[in-house]
Amino acid sequence: MALHAPVLVLKDSLKRESGTKVHHANIQAAKSMIELSRTQDEEVGDGTTSVIVLAGEMLHVAQAFIDKNYHPTVICRAYTKALDDALAVLDVDDRVAMLGLVKSSIGTKFTGQFGDLIADLAIDATTTAGVDLGQGIREVDIKKYIKVEKVPGGQLEDSKVLKGVMINKDVVAPGKMRRKIVNPRIILLDCPLEYKKGENQTNAELMKEEDWQVMLQMEEEYIENLCAQILKFKPDLVITEKGLSDLAIHYLGKAGVSAIRRLRKTDNRRIAKACGAVIVNRPEELQESDVGTGAGLFEVKKFGDEFFAFIVDCKDPKACTVLLRGASKDVLNEVERNLQDAMSVARNILKNPKLLPGGGATVLTVSATLKQKSSSVEGVEKWPYEAAALAFEAIPRTLLQNCGLNHANGENAWVGIDGSSGDIVDMKERKIWDSYSVKAQTFKTAIEAACMLLRIDDIVSGIKKKQAPGASSAPKQPQIEQEGDADNEQMIPE
């Protein structure tokens, strides 16, 4: 939030219910601000800090109007108008190489030193998993269909996007079953290939000794039957999410079929998307169309002391795995986080292929345009509108402070701040870009949240008022119940 606005810190040991209405309001306001960041992350995956900075600044400039007894509705109306105009300014169509944009998202992060590697991985992965929804819109589900597998060892440069899926499993009977199959026919199941046990404990009383044999025979026949239904379709690879009994392994192994058991549901879905198979719930219902034939190669490889199964070289995979290699787990985790950011940016561009200059350039342009427009706004809304225009400057101001500088002007729409050197340069030359959808989402979330909080009484005025000159010198503090050795926590004065 704004630099001079007070921040309330709560101790864990304090009782939440205690304190005054104002105390409550502050906590609720803080909670909803944190919620903004989370929403932004889920929606577009970038710009989480900008949202908080902008919303905080919007509230801060509103404080002056509330003190002058402006009604919150008036301020909110001005803010909404400013939001519409800001989004209109943003609508610049300028398609530039995607790589530049993804690179600028990770330029200042740890993996910036590896140049195009992470950006390339992100673009490959998202273009593979993209689904056309028609009308030029592409949807990419990063969580569901792009799996990042981190394998310690090797070099970061060995990381790659597989044209298919990799899973941390080996075939069930390594000695008997094939570990490399070219153009495999794959069947995916969601049911156990073992004899069904009773739901609760079942007692069977057998009168004759032969009956025991009959019972075992029935179990065997049941499993043989299941396997026969599967083998009818001549698969090379059977994968199930549930268990496989020894007997089923024997029948499948005898027919030269490789099998993998107890696979995660999410992995199973990814394999289905990659090789074009359909997950089947009952072997009786198998059809030829359910068999996946899109994969070019099934192979089991060993990394370190673990086995990984690869289903790769798929014809038109709609899911993929990003294989990350690196020196240690910490390095891999950091690279993965950067990759997630880069993939979010790549996804936003696929979804909405519009670019804007980064480094605060866009926000300054928006701010300057709104200032010009404020003169044409009539009535009492003019002042809050102008204040909203100024509030947009909080983002470049924060960027400058982070670089240790203190000047900027919004004359040229392409001039912004280079985050690594702090220089004020042309964003086009440095290839520092922002995605349209991130910026638009940031503005919407921040202004709508500020309006919501303004409409609630006692939040912006939740800052303790200064003492009137004639009043007693010891102001009454909100009472807070103690628990254990909690310090005397009180509201922070302005």
Tab-separated table of C-alpha atoms in Angstrom:
chain	number	residue	atom	x	y	z
A	1	MET	CA	0.000	0.000	0.000
A	2	ALA	CA	1.001	3.651	-0.003
A	3	LEU	CA	4.173	4.311	1.883
A	4	HIS	CA	2.727	6.481	4.631
A	5	ALA	CA	-0.442	4.497	5.286
A	6	PRO	CA	-0.309	2.552	8.552
A	7	VAL	CA	-0.161	-1.231	8.519
A	8	LEU	CA	-1.741	-3.350	11.218
A	9	VAL	CA	0.238	-6.370	12.348
A	10	LEU	CA	-1.619	-9.021	14.308
A	11	LYS	CA	0.081	-11.353	16.731
A	12	ASP	CA	-0.979	-14.989	16.416
A	13	SER	CA	-1.622	-15.226	20.134
A	14	LEU	CA	-4.125	-12.370	20.192
A	15	LYS	CA	-7.794	-13.132	20.198
A	16	ARG	CA	-9.328	-12.098	16.872
A	17	GLU	CA	-12.715	-11.105	18.269
A	18	SER	CA	-11.384	-8.439	20.593
A	19	GLY	CA	-10.782	-4.795	19.769
A	20	THR	CA	-13.029	-2.243	18.150
A	21	LYS	CA	-15.010	-2.121	14.958
A	22	VAL	CA	-12.123	-0.276	13.363
A	23	HIS	CA	-9.723	-2.996	14.409
A	24	HIS	CA	-12.001	-5.501	12.642
A	25	ALA	CA	-12.307	-3.417	9.556
A	26	ASN	CA	-8.546	-3.208	9.142
A	27	ILE	CA	-8.108	-6.952	9.356
A	28	GLN	CA	-10.934	-7.554	6.886
A	29	ALA	CA	-9.497	-4.982	4.507
A	30	ALA	CA	-6.071	-6.619	4.706
A	31	LYS	CA	-7.637	-10.011	4.058
A	32	SER	CA	-9.432	-8.839	0.959
A	33	MET	CA	-6.219	-7.231	-0.311
A	34	ILE	CA	-4.403	-10.568	0.027
A	35	GLU	CA	-7.304	-12.200	-1.781
A	36	LEU	CA	-6.686	-9.834	-4.740
A	37	SER	CA	-3.186	-11.151	-5.145
A	38	ARG	CA	-4.440	-14.726	-5.128
A	39	THR	CA	-7.114	-13.973	-7.729
A	40	GLN	CA	-4.571	-12.296	-9.987
A	41	ASP	CA	-2.241	-15.291	-9.724
A	42	GLU	CA	-4.986	-17.774	-10.622
A	43	GLU	CA	-6.387	-15.670	-13.463
A	44	VAL	CA	-3.262	-14.554	-15.298
A	45	GLY	CA	-0.305	-15.754	-13.222
A	46	ASP	CA	1.546	-12.431	-13.168
A	47	GLY	CA	1.216	-8.907	-11.772
A	48	THR	CA	0.422	-10.028	-8.222
A	49	THR	CA	2.357	-7.188	-6.585
A	50	SER	CA	1.068	-4.527	-8.975
A	51	VAL	CA	-2.506	-5.277	-7.935
A	52	ILE	CA	-1.792	-4.649	-4.259
A	53	VAL	CA	0.273	-1.514	-4.960
A	54	LEU	CA	-2.425	-0.064	-7.213
A	55	ALA	CA	-5.378	-0.906	-4.958
A	56	GLY	CA	-3.548	0.501	-1.936
A	57	GLU	CA	-2.758	3.720	-3.756
A	58	MET	CA	-6.371	4.074	-4.961
A	59	LEU	CA	-7.570	3.808	-1.362
A	60	HIS	CA	-4.894	6.198	-0.203
A	61	VAL	CA	-5.883	8.987	-2.623
A	62	ALA	CA	-9.534	8.432	-1.696
A	63	GLN	CA	-8.736	9.244	1.946
A	64	ALA	CA	-8.522	12.972	1.177
A	65	PHE	CA	-11.987	12.997	-0.421
A	66	ILE	CA	-13.557	11.063	2.424
A	67	ASP	CA	-12.131	13.621	4.845
A	68	LYS	CA	-13.841	16.309	2.763
A	69	ASN	CA	-17.124	14.406	3.148
A	70	TYR	CA	-17.383	13.223	-0.435
A	71	HIS	CA	-19.768	10.294	-0.612
A	72	PRO	CA	-18.020	6.968	-1.433
A	73	THR	CA	-20.501	6.368	-4.277
A	74	VAL	CA	-19.266	9.498	-6.037
A	75	ILE	CA	-15.648	8.403	-5.673
A	76	CYS	CA	-16.513	4.905	-6.895
A	77	ARG	CA	-18.320	6.303	-9.921
A	78	ALA	CA	-15.257	8.391	-10.824
A	79	TYR	CA	-13.007	5.356	-10.351
A	80	THR	CA	-15.186	3.201	-12.592
A	81	LYS	CA	-15.109	5.865	-15.279
A	82	ALA	CA	-11.315	6.048	-14.939
A	83	LEU	CA	-11.135	2.238	-15.274
A	84	ASP	CA	-13.136	2.246	-18.525
A	85	ASP	CA	-10.932	4.964	-19.975
A	86	ALA	CA	-7.754	3.208	-18.811
A	87	LEU	CA	-8.820	-0.014	-20.568
A	88	ALA	CA	-9.567	1.987	-23.719
A	89	VAL	CA	-6.025	3.432	-23.641
A	90	LEU	CA	-4.586	-0.069	-23.257
A	91	ASP	CA	-6.116	-1.320	-26.473
A	92	VAL	CA	-2.962	-1.043	-28.547
A	93	ASP	CA	-2.453	-3.754	-31.123
A	94	ASP	CA	1.193	-4.543	-31.618
A	95	ARG	CA	2.288	-8.118	-32.291
A	96	VAL	CA	5.938	-8.697	-31.522
A	97	ALA	CA	7.869	-11.948	-31.159
A	98	MET	CA	6.443	-14.002	-28.300
A	99	LEU	CA	9.901	-14.894	-27.039
A	100	GLY	CA	10.677	-11.293	-26.085
A	101	LEU	CA	7.579	-11.070	-23.921
A	102	VAL	CA	8.150	-14.310	-22.032
A	103	LYS	CA	11.792	-13.362	-21.554
A	104	SER	CA	10.885	-10.040	-19.976
A	105	SER	CA	8.700	-11.865	-17.440
A	106	ILE	CA	11.662	-13.883	-16.196
A	107	GLY	CA	14.460	-11.450	-17.030
A	108	THR	CA	14.943	-10.319	-13.436
A	109	LYS	CA	14.451	-13.778	-11.911
A	110	PHE	CA	16.982	-16.517	-11.146
A	111	THR	CA	16.722	-18.208	-14.546
A	112	GLY	CA	17.317	-14.930	-16.387
A	113	GLN	CA	20.942	-16.022	-16.676
A	114	PHE	CA	19.997	-19.005	-18.826
A	115	GLY	CA	18.717	-16.783	-21.596
A	116	ASP	CA	16.169	-18.245	-23.939
A	117	LEU	CA	16.098	-21.735	-22.421
A	118	ILE	CA	13.195	-21.284	-19.992
A	119	ALA	CA	11.293	-19.046	-22.424
A	120	ASP	CA	11.623	-21.693	-25.156
A	121	LEU	CA	10.448	-24.442	-22.812
A	122	ALA	CA	7.422	-22.365	-21.777
A	123	ILE	CA	6.442	-21.541	-25.364
A	124	ASP	CA	6.862	-25.140	-26.573
A	125	ALA	CA	4.822	-26.514	-23.689
A	126	THR	CA	1.941	-24.054	-23.974
A	127	THR	CA	1.675	-24.275	-27.769
A	128	THR	CA	1.556	-28.082	-27.475
A	129	ALA	CA	-1.169	-28.142	-24.838
A	130	GLY	CA	-3.257	-25.370	-26.424
A	131	VAL	CA	-6.770	-26.232	-27.566
A	132	ASP	CA	-8.558	-24.167	-30.211
A	133	LEU	CA	-11.982	-23.059	-29.012
A	134	GLY	CA	-12.837	-21.495	-32.379
A	135	GLN	CA	-13.002	-17.772	-33.278
A	136	GLY	CA	-9.244	-17.535	-32.914
A	137	ILE	CA	-9.315	-18.209	-29.146
A	138	ARG	CA	-6.975	-20.796	-27.640
A	139	GLU	CA	-7.358	-22.235	-24.159
A	140	VAL	CA	-4.343	-23.679	-22.343
A	141	ASP	CA	-4.818	-25.575	-19.102
A	142	ILE	CA	-1.383	-25.399	-17.496
A	143	LYS	CA	-2.350	-27.230	-14.314
A	144	LYS	CA	-4.037	-30.202	-15.953
A	145	TYR	CA	-2.116	-30.939	-19.102
A	146	ILE	CA	1.425	-29.699	-18.543
A	147	LYS	CA	3.369	-31.685	-15.978
A	148	VAL	CA	6.750	-30.502	-14.792
A	149	GLU	CA	8.946	-33.451	-13.797
A	150	LYS	CA	12.030	-32.500	-11.815
A	151	VAL	CA	14.879	-35.011	-12.039
A	152	PRO	CA	18.021	-34.075	-10.081
A	153	GLY	CA	21.257	-34.664	-11.963
A	154	GLY	CA	22.523	-33.585	-15.359
A	155	GLN	CA	22.648	-29.944	-16.440
A	156	LEU	CA	19.933	-27.361	-16.755
A	157	GLU	CA	20.644	-27.247	-20.490
A	158	ASP	CA	19.446	-30.875	-20.755
A	159	SER	CA	15.887	-29.798	-19.871
A	160	LYS	CA	13.376	-30.300	-22.654
A	161	VAL	CA	9.698	-30.466	-23.522
A	162	LEU	CA	8.661	-34.013	-24.412
A	163	LYS	CA	6.226	-34.605	-27.251
A	164	GLY	CA	4.249	-36.793	-24.901
A	165	VAL	CA	4.216	-37.832	-21.268
A	166	MET	CA	6.729	-39.130	-18.740
A	167	ILE	CA	5.710	-40.975	-15.572
A	168	ASN	CA	7.691	-42.133	-12.576
A	169	LYS	CA	6.792	-45.840	-12.990
A	170	ASP	CA	8.299	-49.059	-14.299
A	171	VAL	CA	6.502	-51.980	-15.944
A	172	VAL	CA	5.047	-54.445	-13.431
A	173	ALA	CA	7.239	-57.438	-14.274
A	174	PRO	CA	10.530	-56.021	-15.604
A	175	GLY	CA	12.028	-59.387	-16.591
A	176	LYS	CA	9.073	-60.594	-18.655
A	177	MET	CA	7.625	-57.456	-20.165
A	178	ARG	CA	9.038	-55.318	-22.974
A	179	ARG	CA	10.543	-52.000	-21.967
A	180	LYS	CA	10.670	-50.511	-25.434
A	181	ILE	CA	7.771	-50.627	-27.871
A	182	VAL	CA	7.589	-48.683	-31.144
A	183	ASN	CA	4.108	-47.404	-32.119
A	184	PRO	CA	2.390	-49.015	-29.131
A	185	ARG	CA	-1.356	-49.628	-28.915
A	186	ILE	CA	-2.269	-48.271	-25.487
A	187	ILE	CA	-5.284	-49.151	-23.343
A	188	LEU	CA	-5.999	-46.996	-20.270
A	189	LEU	CA	-8.152	-48.438	-17.481
A	190	ASP	CA	-9.700	-47.056	-14.346
A	191	CYS	CA	-10.552	-50.406	-12.740
A	192	PRO	CA	-8.649	-53.077	-10.811
A	193	LEU	CA	-7.630	-56.246	-12.657
A	194	GLU	CA	-7.980	-58.460	-9.616
A	195	TYR	CA	-10.710	-60.539	-8.014
A	196	LYS	CA	-13.333	-58.401	-6.298
A	197	LYS	CA	-13.328	-58.800	-2.550
A	198	GLY	CA	-16.498	-58.356	-0.511
A	199	GLU	CA	-17.251	-54.861	0.739
A	200	ASN	CA	-17.269	-56.058	4.344
A	201	GLN	CA	-15.958	-59.262	5.856
A	202	THR	CA	-17.542	-62.282	4.176
A	203	ASN	CA	-17.574	-65.815	5.551
A	204	ALA	CA	-18.050	-68.690	3.116
A	205	GLU	CA	-18.770	-72.110	4.613
A	206	LEU	CA	-17.599	-75.006	2.469
A	207	MET	CA	-18.954	-78.498	3.159
A	208	LYS	CA	-16.821	-80.491	0.704
A	209	GLU	CA	-13.108	-80.237	0.033
A	210	GLU	CA	-13.686	-80.022	-3.726
A	211	ASP	CA	-15.685	-76.815	-3.245
A	212	TRP	CA	-12.472	-75.029	-2.246
A	213	GLN	CA	-10.986	-75.918	-5.618
A	214	VAL	CA	-14.161	-74.732	-7.373
A	215	MET	CA	-13.950	-71.401	-5.575
A	216	LEU	CA	-10.322	-70.830	-6.545
A	217	GLN	CA	-11.198	-71.889	-10.069
A	218	MET	CA	-13.950	-69.247	-10.192
A	219	GLU	CA	-11.542	-66.529	-9.120
A	220	GLU	CA	-9.052	-67.561	-11.773
A	221	GLU	CA	-11.688	-67.729	-14.474
A	222	TYR	CA	-12.962	-64.267	-13.545
A	223	ILE	CA	-9.488	-62.758	-13.985
A	224	GLU	CA	-8.813	-64.772	-17.139
A	225	ASN	CA	-12.057	-63.432	-18.520
A	226	LEU	CA	-11.066	-59.817	-17.754
A	227	CYS	CA	-7.705	-60.278	-19.453
A	228	ALA	CA	-9.286	-61.973	-22.474
A	229	GLN	CA	-11.573	-58.972	-22.995
A	230	ILE	CA	-8.545	-56.678	-22.961
A	231	LEU	CA	-6.316	-58.906	-25.125
A	232	LYS	CA	-9.066	-59.075	-27.758
A	233	PHE	CA	-7.913	-55.605	-28.866
A	234	LYS	CA	-4.242	-56.691	-29.208
A	235	PRO	CA	-2.752	-53.891	-27.026
A	236	ASP	CA	0.983	-53.491	-26.445
A	237	LEU	CA	0.624	-51.524	-23.230
A	238	VAL	CA	-2.075	-51.653	-20.538
A	239	ILE	CA	-2.090	-48.938	-17.866
A	240	THR	CA	-4.477	-48.997	-14.896
A	241	GLU	CA	-5.033	-46.583	-12.017
A	242	LYS	CA	-5.836	-49.464	-9.649
A	243	GLY	CA	-4.239	-52.817	-8.753
A	244	LEU	CA	-3.124	-55.726	-10.957
A	245	SER	CA	-3.177	-59.230	-9.481
A	246	ASP	CA	-0.297	-61.675	-10.045
A	247	LEU	CA	-2.509	-63.800	-12.203
A	248	ALA	CA	-3.481	-60.899	-14.460
A	249	ILE	CA	0.226	-60.017	-14.803
A	250	HIS	CA	0.855	-63.630	-15.867
A	251	TYR	CA	-1.843	-63.581	-18.566
A	252	LEU	CA	-0.802	-60.187	-19.906
A	253	GLY	CA	2.911	-61.110	-19.810
A	254	LYS	CA	2.178	-64.345	-21.680
A	255	ALA	CA	0.511	-62.369	-24.454
A	256	GLY	CA	3.536	-60.053	-24.671
A	257	VAL	CA	1.707	-57.031	-23.235
A	258	SER	CA	3.515	-54.584	-20.940
A	259	ALA	CA	1.535	-53.320	-17.960
A	260	ILE	CA	1.802	-50.413	-15.492
A	261	ARG	CA	-0.359	-50.247	-12.368
A	262	ARG	CA	-1.467	-47.711	-9.745
A	263	LEU	CA	-0.975	-44.643	-11.895
A	264	ARG	CA	-2.199	-41.244	-10.698
A	265	LYS	CA	-5.525	-40.138	-12.156
A	266	THR	CA	-4.005	-36.867	-13.398
A	267	ASP	CA	-1.174	-38.721	-15.172
A	268	ASN	CA	-3.673	-41.088	-16.746
A	269	ARG	CA	-5.638	-38.134	-18.132
A	270	ARG	CA	-2.454	-36.655	-19.562
A	271	ILE	CA	-1.552	-39.907	-21.320
A	272	ALA	CA	-5.078	-40.063	-22.742
A	273	LYS	CA	-4.690	-36.548	-24.156
A	274	ALA	CA	-1.237	-37.294	-25.561
A	275	CYS	CA	-1.909	-40.580	-27.366
A	276	GLY	CA	-5.626	-40.217	-28.092
A	277	ALA	CA	-6.841	-43.060	-25.875
A	278	VAL	CA	-10.048	-43.066	-23.838
A	279	ILE	CA	-9.970	-44.087	-20.160
A	280	VAL	CA	-12.265	-47.104	-19.749
A	281	ASN	CA	-14.034	-47.994	-16.494
A	282	ARG	CA	-15.022	-51.588	-17.265
A	283	PRO	CA	-13.100	-53.981	-19.529
A	284	GLU	CA	-16.418	-55.265	-20.950
A	285	GLU	CA	-17.064	-51.865	-22.463
A	286	LEU	CA	-13.801	-51.604	-24.404
A	287	GLN	CA	-14.100	-50.549	-28.049
A	288	GLU	CA	-11.531	-50.189	-30.807
A	289	SER	CA	-11.925	-46.390	-30.662
A	290	ASP	CA	-10.758	-46.400	-27.007
A	291	VAL	CA	-7.307	-47.730	-27.930
A	292	GLY	CA	-4.637	-45.017	-28.126
A	293	THR	CA	-2.488	-45.294	-31.258
A	294	GLY	CA	-1.069	-41.761	-31.384
A	295	ALA	CA	2.195	-42.471	-29.529
A	296	GLY	CA	5.360	-43.232	-31.494
A	297	LEU	CA	7.424	-44.835	-28.751
A	298	PHE	CA	7.036	-46.342	-25.280
A	299	GLU	CA	10.294	-46.691	-23.402
A	300	VAL	CA	11.452	-47.166	-19.817
A	301	LYS	CA	14.656	-45.316	-18.903
A	302	LYS	CA	16.615	-45.121	-15.685
A	303	PHE	CA	17.656	-41.797	-14.144
A	304	GLY	CA	19.769	-42.152	-11.007
A	305	ASP	CA	18.165	-45.040	-9.165
A	306	GLU	CA	14.599	-44.499	-10.386
A	307	PHE	CA	12.822	-45.757	-13.467
A	308	PHE	CA	10.739	-43.482	-15.673
A	309	ALA	CA	8.338	-44.580	-18.390
A	310	PHE	CA	8.203	-42.358	-21.484
A	311	ILE	CA	5.292	-42.273	-23.903
A	312	VAL	CA	6.698	-39.927	-26.530
A	313	ASP	CA	6.808	-38.958	-30.210
A	314	CYS	CA	3.033	-38.530	-30.169
A	315	LYS	CA	1.367	-37.412	-33.418
A	316	ASP	CA	-0.728	-34.538	-32.094
A	317	PRO	CA	-0.271	-34.418	-28.320
A	318	LYS	CA	-2.675	-32.232	-26.371
A	319	ALA	CA	-0.664	-32.734	-23.155
A	320	CYS	CA	3.031	-32.754	-22.461
A	321	THR	CA	5.694	-33.119	-19.806
A	322	VAL	CA	8.491	-30.643	-19.228
A	323	LEU	CA	11.566	-32.552	-18.093
A	324	LEU	CA	13.769	-30.357	-15.901
A	325	ARG	CA	17.322	-31.420	-15.071
A	326	GLY	CA	19.523	-29.578	-12.607
A	327	ALA	CA	22.222	-29.876	-10.008
A	328	SER	CA	20.060	-29.971	-6.867
A	329	LYS	CA	16.453	-30.011	-5.729
A	330	ASP	CA	16.607	-26.350	-4.694
A	331	VAL	CA	17.772	-25.259	-8.139
A	332	LEU	CA	15.014	-27.353	-9.732
A	333	ASN	CA	12.311	-25.874	-7.491
A	334	GLU	CA	13.414	-22.358	-8.347
A	335	VAL	CA	13.511	-23.147	-12.075
A	336	GLU	CA	10.053	-24.701	-11.833
A	337	ARG	CA	8.612	-21.560	-10.226
A	338	ASN	CA	10.116	-19.393	-12.962
A	339	LEU	CA	8.808	-21.784	-15.595
A	340	GLN	CA	5.288	-21.529	-14.156
A	341	ASP	CA	5.458	-17.734	-14.519
A	342	ALA	CA	6.800	-18.002	-18.047
A	343	MET	CA	4.064	-20.486	-19.008
A	344	SER	CA	1.377	-18.183	-17.602
A	345	VAL	CA	2.704	-15.366	-19.771
A	346	ALA	CA	2.845	-17.623	-22.846
A	347	ARG	CA	-0.716	-18.783	-22.114
A	348	ASN	CA	-1.968	-15.201	-21.860
A	349	ILE	CA	-0.502	-14.402	-25.256
A	350	LEU	CA	-2.052	-17.471	-26.870
A	351	LYS	CA	-5.360	-16.497	-25.325
A	352	ASN	CA	-5.133	-12.817	-26.192
A	353	PRO	CA	-2.260	-11.989	-28.575
A	354	LYS	CA	-1.754	-8.341	-27.623
A	355	LEU	CA	1.394	-6.782	-26.228
A	356	LEU	CA	2.134	-3.587	-24.319
A	357	PRO	CA	5.432	-1.929	-23.392
A	358	GLY	CA	6.629	-2.986	-19.923
A	359	GLY	CA	8.677	-1.309	-17.213
A	360	GLY	CA	5.897	1.044	-16.108
A	361	ALA	CA	5.650	2.646	-19.577
A	362	THR	CA	2.046	1.573	-20.110
A	363	VAL	CA	0.890	2.763	-16.695
A	364	LEU	CA	2.498	6.176	-17.149
A	365	THR	CA	0.786	6.545	-20.526
A	366	VAL	CA	-2.562	5.587	-18.975
A	367	SER	CA	-1.970	8.077	-16.158
A	368	ALA	CA	-1.067	10.903	-18.576
A	369	THR	CA	-4.088	10.208	-20.813
A	370	LEU	CA	-6.460	10.152	-17.836
A	371	LYS	CA	-5.061	13.472	-16.589
A	372	GLN	CA	-5.859	15.054	-19.964
A	373	LYS	CA	-9.334	13.537	-19.985
A	374	SER	CA	-10.064	14.702	-16.438
A	375	SER	CA	-10.616	18.248	-17.708
A	376	SER	CA	-13.598	17.022	-19.730
A	377	VAL	CA	-15.192	15.250	-16.735
A	378	GLU	CA	-18.015	17.335	-15.363
A	379	GLY	CA	-19.312	17.860	-11.868
A	380	VAL	CA	-18.003	16.684	-8.570
A	381	GLU	CA	-16.514	13.480	-10.010
A	382	LYS	CA	-13.716	15.432	-11.648
A	383	TRP	CA	-11.431	15.482	-8.604
A	384	PRO	CA	-11.592	11.794	-7.670
A	385	TYR	CA	-11.079	11.001	-11.400
A	386	GLU	CA	-7.914	13.090	-11.405
A	387	ALA	CA	-6.762	11.427	-8.186
A	388	ALA	CA	-7.261	8.004	-9.784
A	389	ALA	CA	-5.076	9.149	-12.680
A	390	LEU	CA	-2.328	10.077	-10.222
A	391	ALA	CA	-2.737	6.800	-8.342
A	392	PHE	CA	-1.684	4.856	-11.454
A	393	GLU	CA	1.753	6.413	-11.052
A	394	ALA	CA	2.307	4.294	-7.930
A	395	ILE	CA	3.590	1.399	-10.048
A	396	PRO	CA	6.402	3.186	-11.925
A	397	ARG	CA	7.196	5.084	-8.704
A	398	THR	CA	7.667	1.797	-6.839
A	399	LEU	CA	9.769	0.436	-9.729
A	400	LEU	CA	11.989	3.514	-9.571
A	401	GLN	CA	12.363	3.268	-5.804
A	402	ASN	CA	13.374	-0.364	-6.166
A	403	CYS	CA	16.094	0.707	-8.598
A	404	GLY	CA	17.164	3.613	-6.392
A	405	LEU	CA	16.088	6.442	-8.725
A	406	ASN	CA	13.456	9.125	-8.398
A	407	HIS	CA	12.370	10.680	-11.712
A	408	ALA	CA	10.167	9.768	-14.661
A	409	ASN	CA	7.850	11.391	-17.181
A	410	GLY	CA	5.105	9.948	-19.352
A	411	GLU	CA	5.800	11.887	-22.543
A	412	ASN	CA	6.784	8.957	-24.722
A	413	ALA	CA	4.541	5.905	-24.592
A	414	TRP	CA	7.498	3.550	-25.045
A	415	VAL	CA	9.814	4.907	-22.359
A	416	GLY	CA	9.949	2.878	-19.166
A	417	ILE	CA	12.280	1.608	-16.461
A	418	ASP	CA	14.723	-1.257	-16.972
A	419	GLY	CA	14.321	-3.297	-13.766
A	420	SER	CA	17.837	-4.751	-13.783
A	421	SER	CA	19.838	-1.548	-14.369
A	422	GLY	CA	17.374	1.165	-13.282
A	423	ASP	CA	17.923	3.110	-16.517
A	424	ILE	CA	15.080	4.900	-18.229
A	425	VAL	CA	15.119	3.493	-21.736
A	426	ASP	CA	13.009	2.667	-24.781
A	427	MET	CA	11.114	-0.520	-24.020
A	428	LYS	CA	10.976	-1.503	-27.700
A	429	GLU	CA	14.748	-1.618	-27.974
A	430	ARG	CA	15.222	-3.556	-24.733
A	431	LYS	CA	12.336	-5.928	-25.663
A	432	ILE	CA	10.647	-5.457	-22.294
A	433	TRP	CA	6.990	-6.287	-22.795
A	434	ASP	CA	3.850	-6.782	-20.773
A	435	SER	CA	0.906	-8.908	-21.753
A	436	TYR	CA	-2.374	-7.097	-22.386
A	437	SER	CA	-4.418	-9.548	-20.346
A	438	VAL	CA	-2.187	-9.114	-17.269
A	439	LYS	CA	-2.432	-5.325	-17.349
A	440	ALA	CA	-6.182	-5.285	-17.991
A	441	GLN	CA	-6.779	-7.777	-15.174
A	442	THR	CA	-4.561	-5.747	-12.802
A	443	PHE	CA	-6.507	-2.541	-13.405
A	444	LYS	CA	-9.902	-4.234	-13.106
A	445	THR	CA	-9.075	-6.119	-9.908
A	446	ALA	CA	-7.406	-3.166	-8.174
A	447	ILE	CA	-10.065	-0.542	-8.937
A	448	GLU	CA	-13.019	-2.847	-8.259
A	449	ALA	CA	-11.498	-3.855	-4.924
A	450	ALA	CA	-10.825	-0.234	-3.965
A	451	CYS	CA	-14.457	0.613	-4.769
A	452	MET	CA	-15.693	-2.313	-2.723
A	453	LEU	CA	-13.646	-1.304	0.318
A	454	LEU	CA	-14.646	2.353	-0.026
A	455	ARG	CA	-18.316	1.483	0.123
A	456	ILE	CA	-17.826	-0.088	3.548
A	457	ASP	CA	-17.921	2.435	6.385
A	458	ASP	CA	-14.987	2.817	8.682
A	459	ILE	CA	-12.327	1.148	6.603
A	460	VAL	CA	-10.418	3.978	5.037
A	461	SER	CA	-11.274	5.998	8.132
A	462	GLY	CA	-9.961	3.051	10.128
A	463	ILE	CA	-6.801	5.093	10.715
A	464	LYS	CA	-6.915	6.598	14.188
A	465	LYS	CA	-7.882	10.257	14.136
A	466	LYS	CA	-5.474	12.879	15.496
A	467	GLN	CA	-6.266	14.204	18.970
A	468	ALA	CA	-8.218	17.454	19.186
A	469	PRO	CA	-6.047	20.182	20.811
A	470	GLY	CA	-8.167	20.636	23.949
A	471	ALA	CA	-8.713	16.945	24.743
A	472	SER	CA	-6.906	15.030	27.459
A	473	SER	CA	-3.438	13.888	26.494
A	474	ALA	CA	-4.042	10.155	27.114
A	475	PRO	CA	-6.263	8.869	24.298
A	476	LYS	CA	-8.303	5.782	25.036
A	477	GLN	CA	-6.765	2.792	23.303
A	478	PRO	CA	-8.858	-0.085	21.918
A	479	GLN	CA	-8.973	-2.826	24.519
A	480	ILE	CA	-7.359	-6.037	23.374
A	481	GLU	CA	-7.601	-9.177	25.424
A	482	GLN	CA	-4.324	-10.729	26.420
A	483	GLU	CA	-3.452	-14.345	26.050
A	484	GLY	CA	-0.239	-15.744	27.462
A	485	ASP	CA	2.589	-13.269	27.153
A	486	ALA	CA	1.261	-11.252	24.211
A	487	ASP	CA	2.569	-7.700	24.267
A	488	ASN	CA	0.207	-4.801	24.620
A	489	GLU	CA	-0.696	-4.607	20.936
A	490	GLN	CA	-2.457	-1.394	19.927
A	491	MET	CA	-3.522	0.470	16.844
A	492	ILE	CA	-0.629	2.295	15.239
A	493	PRO	CA	-1.308	6.060	15.140
A	494	GLU	CA	-0.921	7.955	11.884
